[in-house]
Structures are given as C-alpha cells and as structure tokens.
Amino acid sequence: MSKPIKQIHLAAHFPGVNNTTVWSDPASGSQTDFASFVHLARAAERGKFDFFFLAEGLRLREHRGKIFDLDVVGRPDSLTVLAALAAVTRHIGLAGTLNTTFNEPFELARQFATLDHLSGGRAAWNAVTSPDAFTGENFRRGGFLDHELRYPRAAEFVQVVRQLWDTWDSGASLTAAGVPFRHQGSQFDIEGTFDVPRSPQGWPVQIQAGDSDGGRELAAQYADVIFSRHSGFRDGQAFYTDVKDRLAKYGRERDDLKIIPAATAVVGDTDADAQELAAHIRLQQVSPQGAIAFVEQIWGRDLSDLDPDGPLPSVDPDVDGTISITRGRVRHERDPLAVAKKWREISEQKGLSVRQLVIEVTTRSAFVGSAATVAATIDNYVQADAADGYILVPHITPHGLDRFVDEVVPILQERGAFRAEYEGTTLRDHLRLPLAVPGSERHTLAGTGR
Amino acid sequence: MSSTELHLGVSLDGAGSHPAAWQQPGVAESLLDPDRLVSLARTAERGLFDFVSLDDSFDPPQSDAPHVPFALDATLSLARVAPATNRIGLVATATTTHTEPFHLSKNLATLDLVSAGRGAWQVAVSTSEQAAARFGRKQVQPLDELWAEADDAIEVVTRLWDSWEDDAVIRDRATGRYLDRDKVHYIDFVGEFFSVRGPSITPRSPQAQPPIVIRADNPSARQVAARRADIVIVAATTEDAARVARDQIREAVGAAGRDPDDVTILVRATVGAPHLRAELDALHAAPPHHSTLDLVGEAQQVAAVLHEWFAAGSVDGFLLQPDSVPQTLEWLTDDVVPILQELGSFRRSYDAGTLRDRLGLTRPTNRYERAEVAS
C-alpha cells in the first residue's frame, strides 16, 4: 500500500529589510505603498497559499554607527497592514510578527483577537524576542531583559495570551463580560476581564522561529508553525526530525506543528535559464558596497577603501571591539579570526574576489529550475520530510511570486500535493491544525465554519 | 473668524449612543461582523461626512448604564474599513497611558498609509485601576499626570512621524544606497515617563502628521488640546455654551502660540429621530442622562440646529453620536444631510485630497528638515 500524498503548505513572505530583497532592479516597486502589499497577498491567494506573512523589527539597523543604507529600510506596521488586507482578500491567512519583549499580553491578545474577528479567522502571530538594549532605546522599559530570560518571558507571554483568549467561550453570551482572569508569574502580574469575545479561531495560529535549543523547545510546546532556515534536504530532514521528536513530551501529535522553512525559488523557462537567472539575482543581492559592508561585519574595521573586485584584506579582523559593528540584525555569533581564515582559504582555492566570495558564502540552497523542476523538488522534499512546506521569500516587490503562482502551483496541484481550492474558512483549516488544544476542550468549538 | 465649511463627524461606536441600542435581539452578535463596520462607514461616506470615529479604551466602561461588554481595537478596525472606502476620514482612538508611543506612531502612520491620507488619532488616557491591573506595570495615575504623559506621548509620536523626510528613500543604483540616511533622524526624546531614541521604522505617511483629535472633557485635556490638537471636541447643551467653549479653546490655542483658525472645534451631540428614539426609549427603563447636546427632532429640525449654530459662528461643526447604527445613521445620511445641502451649509461632494486638506490644514513641513535649513 502506498503512502498517502502529504499535502504541502505554502506561505508568502513580503520582501524584507535584508539583502534578499533586490531594490535596484527596474522591476522593483515600492516597499511601502499599500498597493504592493495588496498585489503580493492577492497573488498568494490566487495560488491558494496558506498565509501571507509580514516581519517586523523595532529599530533601524546600524552599521559603523550609522543607519545602514544599502538594503531596504523601513516598513509599515504589520498588524495594521494585515487588518487592511483582510478587506481585499477572502481566504488567505494573515500572519504578522509581534515582539514579546516590547509588547504587553493584554494589548497583544486584544490586537490578535481583533484581527481574527476582522478577517473571519485568518490571523497568525509570529512571536519573536529581542532582549537587546539597542532596540530597547525606543521603548519605555528600555533594554531591561536579561538574555537568559527571553524564552521564559516569551513562554509566559504565550500562556497568558491564551488564558485571556480562553476567558470567553465561543458560545458565551455577548451581553456579559468574560470570565475574570488572574495571572501571577515571574514576568507578568495582571488581572481583570478581557474585552474581546472569542474569535473564530479561538487561538490565532501561533508561529515561532528560532533555531537554538530553547527556541525549538518553545516551538514544540506552543507553536502551530515553526519557521526555520533549513531549506536544504539533509539539514531540513535533521531539523524536522529533531523538532517533531520533541512534541510527544508535550502530549502533541507530529502533525500538530508544521515545519515551514524560509526558501527562495527561481523559476526559468528551462533549468539552464533558471540557473543563469539565479546567478544574476545573487549578483544583484550582493552589491559591491554590500559586499564590503558584509566583510566589515567580520573584520570589525572600516574597509571602505577595499576593492570589491580585489582580494580580502591582508590585515586580520579587529577582535578587540566590544560592540558589534552592525546592530539590529539577527547574527549568529562567530569567531572572526576563524571565519577570516576560512574565507581566505575559499577565496584562494577558487580564485574569488571579495564580492564573489561574499556571494559564495552567503548563498543558501534555493529551488532553481524550470517550473516542473521546482515543483518536483519541493514535492520530493516535503514527501521525504525535509519540511511540511515552505515560506517563499521573493526578491522583487511586488511581482516576485507571480511566476511561482502561475507556473509552479498548478503542477503541485496536478501532483495531488497541494490544494486546488481552499477547503475551509480559517487559517487553522488551511494548515490542517487540530482544533482541540491540550487542556482546553473548548477548542473543539472553534472554527465551526467547515 | 468662523469656519468656511460645516464639519460633521459621526461616531460608529457599538450599536449607537442610546443605552438600549445594543440590547435588541441579535445586535450584540452583529457587532463582531467586520462587514457591518464597512457598511456603516460607506453609509457615512454616502452622507459626505468629514470622518467616522471609533472610541477605544483599556478602561472597562465606567458608566452605570448597560453597555456592550466588549470592543475591538479601533485602529485595526478602521484599517479594515480603509480599502473599502475612498474619501471619508478615519479617526481612531488610541490611549497613551499603557501603550508604547513608538507603537502608536507606526500604527497610526500605517492607518494613514492604508487609507491614502485619511487617518487621524484621537488621543485618550486610561484612568482606571482596572486598566492598570490589566497591564500590571504601573499604579493608577491622577488625571493631570495622565495628560502630562499624553502630552509627551504626542510629542514623541509626532517627532517620529517626522523622523523620515519625504524623500529619504533614494534607490541610488550608482552608490548602492537605498536610503539617504541624512534624511532619517533620531528624535532623542528624554522625558519623565519614557525616553525614545528613534527614528521610526515607518516612513513618513501621506498626511505626514495625521490630525490629532482631543475631547476637551477636563482642564488637563483642554490644556493639551490647546497645545496639540487639530480637532477639539467639546460638550455643550446650548448654543451660548457652545460659543463660549469655542471662544475659550481658541483663546487657549492662541495663548499656546498657534493660529486658532488651524483648529476645528466640534460640539459633541447625541442625535435621534423621534420615531427611532421612541422605540429605543421603550426598551430602556431609565431615560439616559445627556452630558452634552441631545438633538431629537424631525430631519428639518435637526438640520436647522446644525445649520444655525454653524451660520452664527458658534461652532465649526459637530461630532454626531447617532442613537443607533445603522438606523439613525441612515436617517442622518438620507434625510438630514440633503436639507443641510439645501440650506447651503454642507458640501455636495467630496473634494479630492486628504483629511488634513478637508480641515483646511496644509501638509506640514518636516521639523527636522526645517532645523537643517535653519542651521
């Protein structure tokens, strides 16, 4: 007996404020106009995607003490854009990042319950943490949060928010206030009544990112969807197994958490055509100035005189600097001297200039090929449990997903691995998530629209 | 000087201002239907109103009268309305007591963005113990301190709105720069209640500075309104009281160094058609207490009051709080507005432009741009 075909989950990531987004292409449109958001969300809905996603960062990035100006900078507020998009879309899920460090549970619970009502059950929250004092300078609490406390605070935050959402039954009378709540924990001490009746999904979909052990554990416990950067086959499988294996100890099934790595797709007329296009995009993504800034992050020095088409600097990185030269960007801690040594080896071996080297070391696996190749690869990866699907990050705003939607999606549908039409009304329906949530049988009442 | 054009806003809160409005069968449930709010805003747009407004609060309702025990976030609700309407202003209440000014700034700028220049911010504070307990971050504060904090919050929000110059995004391929960082500014606000470094993460919005709306219900609020508000809403039960209130606000605005003609002063009025009011009164035992003008009469009579107070220069306009929505709102749109148009005191179509344009305000110069020119 053959295994049933696993259903792929697809999401669309609005191009963000890093160098994946190519703003310099003549086809690149506004990063801010509402029309750009409408176009991409509608394209994703035409492609029957599960959800549309907006990221957020609460401080503009800085490089060498100045606002970093080489990538896209600035964006509107996620939730407000999503609420507006609810008016111009009908089915697609609407997911946004909100920070657990610089928000409070009552207000956030109210905002997501509102979005879930306004969208008829399509809201999702990607919870992120940023304990750094750099971001804290924009907030009244400042950089108060110990790095060690970021996941405890996030976990307690999610618990409290769910407690608030649960103070209204889906069948509750709307003429009396919700059941009073009280929470006393190490991070929050709050009480009262919550003032939004139960939303269509009961609990808006919970998304989590974070690759550390703590991040994976938090996701296993609370998340419905986890983003990752493991879009390759082997690393994807390893991540998938690791995270899914953690679910049982929280009383959860393996299907209760969807693993959706971020991925890029380059679709060409032929495989060769796509490879050429992908190389061109990589060159656009790593501008000469961007390559130097990238090397400066490792070297910790001003390298503005460096020739991007020449070799790496002959001096070693400055390891004495205590403050990172780039701030406000997600970076994994690395030993600069070791990185410099490795880069020099690669660039000597392959004869690469600074710019070519940066392209080489920052290229992640991508789905590159004809529509048939891209569809087959994604399907094979998902069937082999390298992922449950992908959140696609287009490099061009707002048309970057058009070709995928129009050419790749139909093939995935023919293969029986992706929905031909939306089957339910809520995002939980699209993600095939269980309505019953441990500890609360009330969730069987949510999403009765099917 | 009197306003050249009658300004009329309409409140879409709950099921209407009458205490019985939401108690009719099925009404409470309908308040959660997002299409309902869109439909109401479109009705108001058909009536050519300047704006619709939604209140919002972290305080539980403080009145003894029966009330809807829930409400959705106002900014998000009006963002949901924005793409489904074209011209009408969208006034969202957002409180400064427990919310970060940085969040307020980007949320309201984004409301302005998704509405193509129709957003406005009604500033309010949270006075109750209950609101403080919902956040658990600070004790309840006295009113003067709450408004001092609101004053700082407005300063921060408006600075953040200016923290990007209009032409900060340059997309210069030759130098590889997306942004001219000399046109993005730290605001470096340090105050008693919070400090905010900036700049905003959100570029300058279509109106640059969405109008600030304040209900001048107490001396502390009135003081901040005089310094900060573009629209001031006052309570008054008689035309004389309205004129006095308007004169006082204008004087205070002038004393704050601003041009009184830049501020639009609206009298808040509950409004009902006799046949609709009778139905609602029948459902509600105790007659509601009115703290401001209560306009009940046939369309001709209601229109006459609006027209006469405006024509006499006693008001710049009104914030109308219909007894029930949609019923009383439809009556205002279909029966009262045409009479005002006949009387020559209300617009017959919308002009193109932003909400600021409608209020006679120009697009403001960026304070940081100005500072550079001066130096």
mmCIF file of C-alpha atoms in Angstrom, chain A residues 88-415:
data_model
loop_
_atom_site.group_PDB
_atom_site.id
_atom_site.type_symbol
_atom_site.label_atom_id
_atom_site.label_comp_id
_atom_site.label_asym_id
_atom_site.label_seq_id
_atom_site.Cartn_x
_atom_site.Cartn_y
_atom_site.Cartn_z
ATOM 1 C CA VAL A 88 -9.198 42.856 -0.001
ATOM 2 C CA THR A 89 -8.630 39.108 0.466
ATOM 3 C CA ARG A 90 -11.072 36.371 1.451
ATOM 4 C CA HIS A 91 -9.258 33.167 2.271
ATOM 5 C CA ILE A 92 -5.563 33.612 2.838
ATOM 6 C CA GLY A 93 -4.151 33.614 6.362
ATOM 7 C CA LEU A 94 -2.675 36.886 7.634
ATOM 8 C CA ALA A 95 0.418 36.448 9.758
ATOM 9 C CA GLY A 96 2.476 39.096 11.488
ATOM 10 C CA THR A 97 5.433 39.354 13.806
ATOM 11 C CA LEU A 98 4.992 40.951 17.198
ATOM 12 C CA ASN A 99 7.699 41.153 19.780
ATOM 13 C CA THR A 100 7.235 39.614 23.236
ATOM 14 C CA THR A 101 9.823 41.896 24.805
ATOM 15 C CA PHE A 102 8.330 45.242 23.860
ATOM 16 C CA ASN A 103 4.614 44.446 24.000
ATOM 17 C CA GLU A 104 2.271 43.540 26.843
ATOM 18 C CA PRO A 105 -0.029 40.477 26.869
ATOM 19 C CA PHE A 106 -3.349 42.287 27.339
ATOM 20 C CA GLU A 107 -2.792 44.640 24.423
ATOM 21 C CA LEU A 108 -1.338 41.997 22.106
ATOM 22 C CA ALA A 109 -4.096 39.483 22.892
ATOM 23 C CA ARG A 110 -6.636 42.156 22.090
ATOM 24 C CA GLN A 111 -4.950 43.079 18.803
ATOM 25 C CA PHE A 112 -4.752 39.500 17.537
ATOM 26 C CA ALA A 113 -8.281 38.655 18.676
ATOM 27 C CA THR A 114 -9.390 41.784 16.797
ATOM 28 C CA LEU A 115 -7.514 40.758 13.651
ATOM 29 C CA ASP A 116 -9.020 37.276 13.880
ATOM 30 C CA HIS A 117 -12.524 38.768 14.057
ATOM 31 C CA LEU A 118 -11.815 41.279 11.287
ATOM 32 C CA SER A 119 -10.533 38.528 8.984
ATOM 33 C CA GLY A 120 -13.051 35.816 9.810
ATOM 34 C CA GLY A 121 -10.469 33.560 11.457
ATOM 35 C CA ARG A 122 -7.303 34.125 9.437
ATOM 36 C CA ALA A 123 -4.898 35.656 11.981
ATOM 37 C CA ALA A 124 -1.492 34.297 12.987
ATOM 38 C CA TRP A 125 1.115 35.625 15.401
ATOM 39 C CA ASN A 126 4.827 35.087 14.935
ATOM 40 C CA ALA A 127 6.285 35.633 18.386
ATOM 41 C CA VAL A 128 9.837 36.943 18.425
ATOM 42 C CA THR A 129 12.079 38.115 21.224
ATOM 43 C CA SER A 130 14.647 40.893 21.187
ATOM 44 C CA PRO A 131 16.184 41.479 24.556
ATOM 45 C CA ASP A 132 18.851 43.884 23.320
ATOM 46 C CA ALA A 133 19.300 47.352 24.736
ATOM 47 C CA PHE A 134 19.724 48.677 21.195
ATOM 48 C CA THR A 135 16.057 48.041 20.360
ATOM 49 C CA GLY A 136 15.092 48.935 23.928
ATOM 50 C CA GLU A 137 16.140 52.532 23.362
ATOM 51 C CA ASN A 138 12.841 53.002 21.543
ATOM 52 C CA PHE A 139 10.742 51.788 24.473
ATOM 53 C CA ARG A 140 9.920 52.924 27.951
ATOM 54 C CA ARG A 141 11.196 49.748 29.522
ATOM 55 C CA GLY A 142 14.488 50.058 27.700
ATOM 56 C CA GLY A 143 16.842 47.116 27.371
ATOM 57 C CA PHE A 144 15.717 45.570 30.612
ATOM 58 C CA LEU A 145 15.511 41.935 29.672
ATOM 59 C CA ASP A 146 18.317 39.565 30.535
ATOM 60 C CA HIS A 147 19.263 37.475 27.503
ATOM 61 C CA GLU A 148 18.591 34.334 29.552
ATOM 62 C CA LEU A 149 15.026 35.462 30.220
ATOM 63 C CA ARG A 150 13.931 35.962 26.618
ATOM 64 C CA TYR A 151 12.419 32.484 26.231
ATOM 65 C CA PRO A 152 10.921 32.318 29.743
ATOM 66 C CA ARG A 153 9.255 35.667 29.049
ATOM 67 C CA ALA A 154 8.080 34.510 25.615
ATOM 68 C CA ALA A 155 6.670 31.271 27.042
ATOM 69 C CA GLU A 156 4.875 33.068 29.845
ATOM 70 C CA PHE A 157 3.630 35.652 27.353
ATOM 71 C CA VAL A 158 2.079 32.983 25.126
ATOM 72 C CA GLN A 159 0.481 31.256 28.113
ATOM 73 C CA VAL A 160 -1.065 34.476 29.393
ATOM 74 C CA VAL A 161 -2.369 35.481 26.000
ATOM 75 C CA ARG A 162 -4.077 32.093 25.661
ATOM 76 C CA GLN A 163 -5.509 32.460 29.140
ATOM 77 C CA LEU A 164 -7.047 35.787 28.078
ATOM 78 C CA TRP A 165 -8.447 34.340 24.837
ATOM 79 C CA ASP A 166 -9.971 31.499 26.859
ATOM 80 C CA THR A 167 -11.970 33.825 29.130
ATOM 81 C CA TRP A 168 -14.721 33.873 26.521
ATOM 82 C CA ASP A 169 -16.405 30.669 25.394
ATOM 83 C CA SER A 170 -17.356 30.514 21.748
ATOM 84 C CA GLY A 171 -20.963 30.097 22.798
ATOM 85 C CA ALA A 172 -20.777 32.726 25.533
ATOM 86 C CA SER A 173 -23.423 35.388 25.882
ATOM 87 C CA LEU A 174 -22.193 38.647 24.436
ATOM 88 C CA THR A 175 -24.170 40.688 26.919
ATOM 89 C CA ALA A 176 -21.940 39.967 29.921
ATOM 90 C CA ALA A 177 -18.205 40.423 30.424
ATOM 91 C CA GLY A 178 -15.810 37.496 30.040
ATOM 92 C CA VAL A 179 -14.760 35.351 32.976
ATOM 93 C CA PRO A 180 -12.225 37.246 35.132
ATOM 94 C CA PHE A 181 -8.576 36.250 34.788
ATOM 95 C CA ARG A 182 -5.657 36.476 37.131
ATOM 96 C CA HIS A 183 -2.046 35.656 36.328
ATOM 97 C CA GLN A 184 0.917 35.949 38.654
ATOM 98 C CA GLY A 185 4.230 34.892 37.200
ATOM 99 C CA SER A 186 7.831 35.962 37.138
ATOM 100 C CA GLN A 187 7.242 38.207 34.114
ATOM 101 C CA PHE A 188 3.630 39.330 34.412
ATOM 102 C CA ASP A 189 1.269 40.056 37.275
ATOM 103 C CA ILE A 190 -2.088 41.020 35.814
ATOM 104 C CA GLU A 191 -5.783 40.580 36.429
ATOM 105 C CA GLY A 192 -9.181 41.733 35.275
ATOM 106 C CA THR A 193 -11.513 40.875 32.429
ATOM 107 C CA PHE A 194 -10.597 40.520 28.767
ATOM 108 C CA ASP A 195 -12.816 42.553 26.470
ATOM 109 C CA VAL A 196 -12.857 40.729 23.141
ATOM 110 C CA PRO A 197 -15.231 37.772 22.701
ATOM 111 C CA ARG A 198 -13.797 34.515 21.447
ATOM 112 C CA SER A 199 -12.550 34.950 17.888
ATOM 113 C CA PRO A 200 -13.289 32.498 15.060
ATOM 114 C CA GLN A 201 -10.076 30.526 15.605
ATOM 115 C CA GLY A 202 -10.225 30.758 19.389
ATOM 116 C CA TRP A 203 -6.481 30.930 19.416
ATOM 117 C CA PRO A 204 -4.997 32.660 16.381
ATOM 118 C CA VAL A 205 -2.306 30.455 14.834
ATOM 119 C CA GLN A 206 0.965 30.581 16.764
ATOM 120 C CA ILE A 207 4.186 30.856 14.776
ATOM 121 C CA GLN A 208 7.680 30.636 16.201
ATOM 122 C CA ALA A 209 11.138 30.955 14.738
ATOM 123 C CA GLY A 210 14.435 30.360 16.447
ATOM 124 C CA ASP A 211 16.999 27.699 15.829
ATOM 125 C CA SER A 212 18.530 27.405 19.289
ATOM 126 C CA ASP A 213 17.632 24.544 21.587
ATOM 127 C CA GLY A 214 15.462 26.911 23.646
ATOM 128 C CA GLY A 215 13.696 28.149 20.538
ATOM 129 C CA ARG A 216 12.972 24.634 19.306
ATOM 130 C CA GLU A 217 11.672 23.594 22.699
ATOM 131 C CA LEU A 218 9.378 26.620 22.905
ATOM 132 C CA ALA A 219 8.025 25.798 19.459
ATOM 133 C CA ALA A 220 7.462 22.151 20.389
ATOM 134 C CA GLN A 221 5.451 23.251 23.365
ATOM 135 C CA TYR A 222 3.383 26.091 21.942
ATOM 136 C CA ALA A 223 3.731 26.691 18.225
ATOM 137 C CA ASP A 224 1.461 25.618 15.390
ATOM 138 C CA VAL A 225 4.066 26.585 12.787
ATOM 139 C CA ILE A 226 7.822 26.892 13.060
ATOM 140 C CA PHE A 227 9.915 28.846 10.585
ATOM 141 C CA SER A 228 13.468 27.693 10.037
ATOM 142 C CA ARG A 229 16.352 28.481 7.746
ATOM 143 C CA HIS A 230 16.910 24.804 6.966
ATOM 144 C CA SER A 231 15.587 24.766 3.430
ATOM 145 C CA GLY A 232 18.098 22.204 2.174
ATOM 146 C CA PHE A 233 17.341 18.490 2.000
ATOM 147 C CA ARG A 234 19.646 16.967 4.626
ATOM 148 C CA ASP A 235 19.609 19.869 7.086
ATOM 149 C CA GLY A 236 15.871 20.102 6.552
ATOM 150 C CA GLN A 237 15.380 16.453 7.463
ATOM 151 C CA ALA A 238 17.601 16.775 10.514
ATOM 152 C CA PHE A 239 15.717 19.819 11.798
ATOM 153 C CA TYR A 240 12.378 18.195 11.017
ATOM 154 C CA THR A 241 13.167 15.042 12.959
ATOM 155 C CA ASP A 242 14.657 16.929 15.880
ATOM 156 C CA VAL A 243 11.669 19.236 16.328
ATOM 157 C CA LYS A 244 8.942 16.662 15.667
ATOM 158 C CA ASP A 245 10.561 14.290 18.174
ATOM 159 C CA ARG A 246 10.138 16.936 20.867
ATOM 160 C CA LEU A 247 6.340 17.073 20.503
ATOM 161 C CA ALA A 248 5.396 13.851 22.278
ATOM 162 C CA LYS A 249 6.565 15.001 25.677
ATOM 163 C CA TYR A 250 4.047 17.856 25.498
ATOM 164 C CA GLY A 251 1.247 15.461 24.556
ATOM 165 C CA ARG A 252 1.190 16.662 20.967
ATOM 166 C CA GLU A 253 0.954 14.738 17.697
ATOM 167 C CA ARG A 254 3.584 15.073 14.980
ATOM 168 C CA ASP A 255 1.097 16.843 12.699
ATOM 169 C CA ASP A 256 0.274 19.456 15.330
ATOM 170 C CA LEU A 257 3.335 21.531 14.420
ATOM 171 C CA LYS A 258 4.070 22.428 10.792
ATOM 172 C CA ILE A 259 7.668 22.947 9.814
ATOM 173 C CA ILE A 260 7.941 25.637 7.179
ATOM 174 C CA PRO A 261 11.483 26.760 6.317
ATOM 175 C CA ALA A 262 12.077 30.024 4.507
ATOM 176 C CA ALA A 263 13.081 29.384 0.901
ATOM 177 C CA THR A 264 13.688 31.184 -2.340
ATOM 178 C CA ALA A 265 12.576 29.888 -5.696
ATOM 179 C CA VAL A 266 13.907 30.937 -9.088
ATOM 180 C CA VAL A 267 11.755 29.772 -11.968
ATOM 181 C CA GLY A 268 13.080 29.863 -15.537
ATOM 182 C CA ASP A 269 11.924 28.620 -18.933
ATOM 183 C CA THR A 270 14.468 25.828 -18.642
ATOM 184 C CA ASP A 271 16.729 24.604 -15.873
ATOM 185 C CA ALA A 272 19.701 26.284 -17.538
ATOM 186 C CA ASP A 273 17.792 29.516 -17.945
ATOM 187 C CA ALA A 274 16.863 29.435 -14.245
ATOM 188 C CA GLN A 275 20.473 28.829 -13.188
ATOM 189 C CA GLU A 276 21.547 31.868 -15.189
ATOM 190 C CA LEU A 277 18.761 33.946 -13.654
ATOM 191 C CA ALA A 278 19.700 32.796 -10.160
ATOM 192 C CA ALA A 279 23.317 33.839 -10.683
ATOM 193 C CA HIS A 280 22.139 37.239 -11.898
ATOM 194 C CA ILE A 281 19.934 37.660 -8.814
ATOM 195 C CA ARG A 282 22.812 36.750 -6.495
ATOM 196 C CA LEU A 283 24.914 39.439 -8.141
ATOM 197 C CA GLN A 284 22.101 41.951 -7.601
ATOM 198 C CA GLN A 285 21.710 40.902 -3.984
ATOM 199 C CA VAL A 286 25.384 41.398 -3.211
ATOM 200 C CA SER A 287 26.238 44.861 -4.480
ATOM 201 C CA PRO A 288 29.900 45.988 -4.383
ATOM 202 C CA GLN A 289 29.089 48.213 -1.384
ATOM 203 C CA GLY A 290 27.065 45.469 0.264
ATOM 204 C CA ALA A 291 29.962 43.023 -0.097
ATOM 205 C CA ILE A 292 32.321 45.410 1.695
ATOM 206 C CA ALA A 293 29.805 46.034 4.493
ATOM 207 C CA PHE A 294 29.448 42.295 4.920
ATOM 208 C CA VAL A 295 33.205 41.820 5.240
ATOM 209 C CA GLU A 296 33.347 44.765 7.667
ATOM 210 C CA GLN A 297 30.980 42.888 9.963
ATOM 211 C CA ILE A 298 33.534 40.118 10.363
ATOM 212 C CA TRP A 299 36.638 42.290 10.271
ATOM 213 C CA GLY A 300 35.224 44.862 12.713
ATOM 214 C CA ARG A 301 37.042 47.588 10.784
ATOM 215 C CA ASP A 302 36.357 50.374 8.351
ATOM 216 C CA LEU A 303 37.142 48.800 4.969
ATOM 217 C CA SER A 304 35.582 51.462 2.767
ATOM 218 C CA ASP A 305 38.763 51.608 0.663
ATOM 219 C CA LEU A 306 38.636 47.892 -0.089
ATOM 220 C CA ASP A 307 38.272 46.953 -3.774
ATOM 221 C CA PRO A 308 35.212 44.689 -4.026
ATOM 222 C CA ASP A 309 36.689 43.112 -7.133
ATOM 223 C CA GLY A 310 40.043 42.514 -5.422
ATOM 224 C CA PRO A 311 41.197 40.131 -2.672
ATOM 225 C CA LEU A 312 40.172 40.056 1.001
ATOM 226 C CA PRO A 313 42.006 42.464 3.353
ATOM 227 C CA SER A 314 45.542 41.438 4.284
ATOM 228 C CA VAL A 315 45.074 42.624 7.890
ATOM 229 C CA ASP A 316 43.317 40.363 10.374
ATOM 230 C CA PRO A 317 39.938 41.170 11.935
ATOM 231 C CA ASP A 318 39.942 43.540 14.887
ATOM 232 C CA VAL A 319 38.759 41.288 17.684
ATOM 233 C CA ASP A 320 39.094 43.847 20.490
ATOM 234 C CA GLY A 321 35.962 45.779 19.633
ATOM 235 C CA THR A 322 33.312 45.041 22.239
ATOM 236 C CA ILE A 323 30.328 46.345 20.305
ATOM 237 C CA SER A 324 29.279 44.650 17.096
ATOM 238 C CA ILE A 325 29.885 46.864 14.093
ATOM 239 C CA THR A 326 26.394 46.062 12.834
ATOM 240 C CA ARG A 327 23.479 46.403 15.213
ATOM 241 C CA GLY A 328 19.835 45.483 14.958
ATOM 242 C CA ARG A 329 20.350 42.485 12.721
ATOM 243 C CA VAL A 330 20.000 38.808 13.522
ATOM 244 C CA ARG A 331 23.523 37.371 13.548
ATOM 245 C CA HIS A 332 24.937 34.156 14.763
ATOM 246 C CA GLU A 333 27.945 34.513 16.965
ATOM 247 C CA ARG A 334 31.090 33.561 15.169
ATOM 248 C CA ASP A 335 34.789 33.712 15.830
ATOM 249 C CA PRO A 336 36.012 36.433 13.423
ATOM 250 C CA LEU A 337 39.536 35.069 13.117
ATOM 251 C CA ALA A 338 38.288 31.588 12.261
ATOM 252 C CA VAL A 339 35.823 32.983 9.745
ATOM 253 C CA ALA A 340 38.513 35.133 8.126
ATOM 254 C CA LYS A 341 40.828 32.132 7.847
ATOM 255 C CA LYS A 342 38.139 30.013 6.242
ATOM 256 C CA TRP A 343 37.160 32.765 3.793
ATOM 257 C CA ARG A 344 40.784 33.278 2.752
ATOM 258 C CA GLU A 345 41.093 29.574 2.046
ATOM 259 C CA ILE A 346 37.927 29.518 -0.054
ATOM 260 C CA SER A 347 38.852 32.613 -1.989
ATOM 261 C CA GLU A 348 42.381 31.330 -2.720
ATOM 262 C CA GLN A 349 41.146 27.890 -3.727
ATOM 263 C CA LYS A 350 38.505 29.221 -6.098
ATOM 264 C CA GLY A 351 40.196 32.468 -7.077
ATOM 265 C CA LEU A 352 37.351 34.676 -5.816
ATOM 266 C CA SER A 353 37.197 38.429 -5.378
ATOM 267 C CA VAL A 354 35.621 39.963 -2.255
ATOM 268 C CA ARG A 355 32.251 40.246 -3.932
ATOM 269 C CA GLN A 356 32.392 36.746 -5.397
ATOM 270 C CA LEU A 357 33.436 35.375 -2.024
ATOM 271 C CA VAL A 358 30.518 37.032 -0.255
ATOM 272 C CA ILE A 359 28.158 35.611 -2.852
ATOM 273 C CA GLU A 360 29.738 32.182 -2.359
ATOM 274 C CA VAL A 361 29.466 32.142 1.436
ATOM 275 C CA THR A 362 26.004 33.695 1.698
ATOM 276 C CA THR A 363 24.281 31.563 -0.922
ATOM 277 C CA ARG A 364 21.784 29.237 0.666
ATOM 278 C CA SER A 365 20.036 26.421 -1.044
ATOM 279 C CA ALA A 366 17.265 27.622 -3.303
ATOM 280 C CA PHE A 367 14.762 25.939 -5.583
ATOM 281 C CA VAL A 368 16.142 26.797 -9.006
ATOM 282 C CA GLY A 369 14.870 25.370 -12.278
ATOM 283 C CA SER A 370 12.016 25.167 -14.711
ATOM 284 C CA ALA A 371 8.544 25.180 -13.153
ATOM 285 C CA ALA A 372 8.462 21.381 -13.468
ATOM 286 C CA THR A 373 11.831 21.003 -11.739
ATOM 287 C CA VAL A 374 10.951 23.406 -8.903
ATOM 288 C CA ALA A 375 7.586 21.718 -8.334
ATOM 289 C CA ALA A 376 9.121 18.241 -8.333
ATOM 290 C CA THR A 377 11.914 19.257 -5.973
ATOM 291 C CA ILE A 378 9.583 20.928 -3.465
ATOM 292 C CA ASP A 379 7.208 17.982 -3.587
ATOM 293 C CA ASN A 380 10.038 15.470 -3.131
ATOM 294 C CA TYR A 381 11.469 17.406 -0.200
ATOM 295 C CA VAL A 382 8.109 17.563 1.523
ATOM 296 C CA GLN A 383 7.280 13.903 0.876
ATOM 297 C CA ALA A 384 10.706 12.997 2.308
ATOM 298 C CA ASP A 385 10.040 15.022 5.479
ATOM 299 C CA ALA A 386 12.608 17.720 4.846
ATOM 300 C CA ALA A 387 9.730 20.122 5.588
ATOM 301 C CA ASP A 388 5.939 20.399 5.677
ATOM 302 C CA GLY A 389 6.128 23.190 3.157
ATOM 303 C CA TYR A 390 7.922 26.476 2.583
ATOM 304 C CA ILE A 391 7.530 30.165 3.159
ATOM 305 C CA LEU A 392 8.699 31.699 -0.083
ATOM 306 C CA VAL A 393 10.731 34.877 0.069
ATOM 307 C CA PRO A 394 10.582 36.646 -3.297
ATOM 308 C CA HIS A 395 13.420 39.001 -4.184
ATOM 309 C CA ILE A 396 11.268 41.527 -6.040
ATOM 310 C CA THR A 397 8.376 43.591 -4.651
ATOM 311 C CA PRO A 398 5.538 43.110 -5.503
ATOM 312 C CA HIS A 399 5.664 40.794 -8.532
ATOM 313 C CA GLY A 400 8.238 38.344 -7.212
ATOM 314 C CA LEU A 401 5.811 35.484 -6.644
ATOM 315 C CA ASP A 402 3.750 35.814 -9.825
ATOM 316 C CA ARG A 403 5.661 33.253 -11.799
ATOM 317 C CA PHE A 404 5.711 30.694 -8.994
ATOM 318 C CA VAL A 405 1.975 31.078 -8.512
ATOM 319 C CA ASP A 406 1.120 30.855 -12.176
ATOM 320 C CA GLU A 407 3.529 28.094 -13.201
ATOM 321 C CA VAL A 408 4.670 26.034 -10.211
ATOM 322 C CA VAL A 409 1.449 25.862 -8.196
ATOM 323 C CA PRO A 410 -0.591 24.220 -10.995
ATOM 324 C CA ILE A 411 2.000 21.442 -11.249
ATOM 325 C CA LEU A 412 1.920 20.885 -7.488
ATOM 326 C CA GLN A 413 -1.854 20.674 -7.768
ATOM 327 C CA GLU A 414 -1.625 18.138 -10.614
ATOM 328 C CA ARG A 415 0.698 16.066 -8.476
#
